Coordinates of C-alpha atoms in Angstrom, one line a residue:
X1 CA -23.6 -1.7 -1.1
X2 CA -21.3 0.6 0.9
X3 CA -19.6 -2.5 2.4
X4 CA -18.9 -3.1 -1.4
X5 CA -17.5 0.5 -2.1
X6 CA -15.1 0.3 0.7
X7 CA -13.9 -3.2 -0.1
X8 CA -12.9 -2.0 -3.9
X9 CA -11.8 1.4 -2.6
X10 CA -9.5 -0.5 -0.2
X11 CA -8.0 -3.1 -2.6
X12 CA -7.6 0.2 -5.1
X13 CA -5.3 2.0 -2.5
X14 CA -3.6 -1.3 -1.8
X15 CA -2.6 -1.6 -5.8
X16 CA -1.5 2.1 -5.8
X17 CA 1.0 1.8 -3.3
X18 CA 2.4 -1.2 -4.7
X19 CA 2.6 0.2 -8.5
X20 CA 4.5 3.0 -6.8
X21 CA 7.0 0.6 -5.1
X22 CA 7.9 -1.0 -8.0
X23 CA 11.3 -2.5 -8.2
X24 CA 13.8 -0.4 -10.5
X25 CA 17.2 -1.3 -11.8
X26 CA 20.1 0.8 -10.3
X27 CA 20.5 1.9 -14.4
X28 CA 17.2 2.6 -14.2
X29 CA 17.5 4.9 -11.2
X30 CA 19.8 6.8 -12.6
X31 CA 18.0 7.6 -15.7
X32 CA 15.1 8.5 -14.0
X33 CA 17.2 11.1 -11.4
X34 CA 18.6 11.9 -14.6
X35 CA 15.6 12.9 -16.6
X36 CA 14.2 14.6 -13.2
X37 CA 17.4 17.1 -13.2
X38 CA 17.1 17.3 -16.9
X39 CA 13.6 18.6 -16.7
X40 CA 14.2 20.7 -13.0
X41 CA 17.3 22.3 -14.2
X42 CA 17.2 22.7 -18.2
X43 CA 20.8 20.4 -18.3
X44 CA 22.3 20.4 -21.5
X45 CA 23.3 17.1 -23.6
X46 CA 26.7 17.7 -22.2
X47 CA 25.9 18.0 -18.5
X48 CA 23.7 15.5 -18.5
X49 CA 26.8 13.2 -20.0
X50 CA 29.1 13.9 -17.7
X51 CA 26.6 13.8 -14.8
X52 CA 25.9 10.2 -15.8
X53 CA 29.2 8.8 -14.7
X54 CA 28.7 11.0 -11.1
X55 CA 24.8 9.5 -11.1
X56 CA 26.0 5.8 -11.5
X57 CA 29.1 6.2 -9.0
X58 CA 26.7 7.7 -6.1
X59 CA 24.5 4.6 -6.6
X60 CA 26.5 2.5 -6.5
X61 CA 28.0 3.9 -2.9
X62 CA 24.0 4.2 -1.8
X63 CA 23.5 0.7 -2.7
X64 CA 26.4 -1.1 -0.9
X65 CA 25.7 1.1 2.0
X66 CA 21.8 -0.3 2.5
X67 CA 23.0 -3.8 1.6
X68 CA 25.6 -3.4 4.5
X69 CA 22.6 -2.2 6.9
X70 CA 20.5 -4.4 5.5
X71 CA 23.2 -7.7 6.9
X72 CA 23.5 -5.8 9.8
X73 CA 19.8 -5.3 10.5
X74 CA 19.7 -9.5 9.6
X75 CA 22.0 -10.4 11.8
X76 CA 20.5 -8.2 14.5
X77 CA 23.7 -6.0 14.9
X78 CA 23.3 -2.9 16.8
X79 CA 25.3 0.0 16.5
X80 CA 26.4 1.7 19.4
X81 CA 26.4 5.3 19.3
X82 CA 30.3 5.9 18.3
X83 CA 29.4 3.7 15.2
X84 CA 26.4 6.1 14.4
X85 CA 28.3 8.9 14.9
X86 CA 31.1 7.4 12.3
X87 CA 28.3 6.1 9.5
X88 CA 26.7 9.9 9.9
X89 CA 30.3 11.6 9.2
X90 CA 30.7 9.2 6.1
X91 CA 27.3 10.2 4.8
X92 CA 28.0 13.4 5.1
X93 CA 31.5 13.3 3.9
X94 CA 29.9 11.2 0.5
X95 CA 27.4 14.3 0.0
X96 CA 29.9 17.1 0.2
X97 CA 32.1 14.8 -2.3
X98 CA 28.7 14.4 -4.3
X99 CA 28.0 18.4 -4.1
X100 CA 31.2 19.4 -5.3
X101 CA 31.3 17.0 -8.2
X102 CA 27.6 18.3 -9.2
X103 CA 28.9 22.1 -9.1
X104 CA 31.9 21.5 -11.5
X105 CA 29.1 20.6 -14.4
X106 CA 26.1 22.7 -13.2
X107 CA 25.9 26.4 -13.6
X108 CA 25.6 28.1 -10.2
X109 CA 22.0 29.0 -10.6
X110 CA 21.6 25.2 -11.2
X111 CA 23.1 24.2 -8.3
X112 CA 20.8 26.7 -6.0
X113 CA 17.9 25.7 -7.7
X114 CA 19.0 21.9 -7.1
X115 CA 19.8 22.7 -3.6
X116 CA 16.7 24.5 -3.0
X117 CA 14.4 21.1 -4.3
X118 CA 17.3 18.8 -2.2
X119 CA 16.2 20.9 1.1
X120 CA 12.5 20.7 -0.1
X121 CA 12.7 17.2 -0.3
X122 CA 14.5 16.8 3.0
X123 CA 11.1 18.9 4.5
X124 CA 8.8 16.2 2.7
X125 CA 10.7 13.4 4.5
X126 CA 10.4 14.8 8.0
X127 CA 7.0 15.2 7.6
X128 CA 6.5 11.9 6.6
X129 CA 8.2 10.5 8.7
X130 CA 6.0 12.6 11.6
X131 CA 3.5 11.7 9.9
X132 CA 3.8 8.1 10.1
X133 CA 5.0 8.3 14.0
X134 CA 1.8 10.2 14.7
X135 CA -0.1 7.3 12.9
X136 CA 1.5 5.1 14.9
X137 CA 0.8 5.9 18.4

């Protein structure tokens, strides 16, 4: 019997994590980080219009930047640590140009409040990613 309950239990988990992976259109990415800042910041119809645009163009950027790691990762290419250094400045570089275009359509108490859940996420991350070294070792 309990072998039972831990066989379903464990097929149950494995079914969870794969309904949450599921695999989403970049269109439909952006309508979902769209309806997440509609409902976190209370954006009007017209921010949420001219965010669209700045939604779609950042996804776009994301997108061919993992496609170009993912080739790299394929064709085992390291990166030595100038390269790093240079991929790091250009992420950083995209989110400033990102932030700026956000606070010429969000209020400023918008764009602390979406600062504030960006840094919360960023916690989140780090832990799960300690997390998942810890569970590793």
């Amino acid at each position: 019997m309990l072998a039972l309950v831990l066989a379903f239990s464990t097929v149950t988990i494995a079914q969870n994590k794969e309904m949450k992976r599921e695999k989403l259109s970049s269109e439909e990415k952006v309508a979902k980080q769209l309806e997440k800042m509609t409902t976190d910041l209370s954006l009007t119809n017209e921010q949420q219009e001219k965010l669209k645009p700045i939604l779609e163009s950042q996804m776009k950027k994301r997108e061919k930047k993992r496609e170009e790691m993912k080739e790299a990762r394929a064709s085992q290419e390291k990166k030595n640590r100038e390269e790093r250094q240079k991929m790091k400045q250009e992420m950083e570089e995209n989110h400033t140009e990102f932030k700026k275009s956000l606070s010429k359509v969000l209020t400023p108490e918008q764009m602390e409040s979406w600062e504030k859940n960006q840094n919360e996420r960023k916690e989140m991350a780090k832990e799960h990613i300690r997390e998942r070294k810890r569970n590793k070792n």
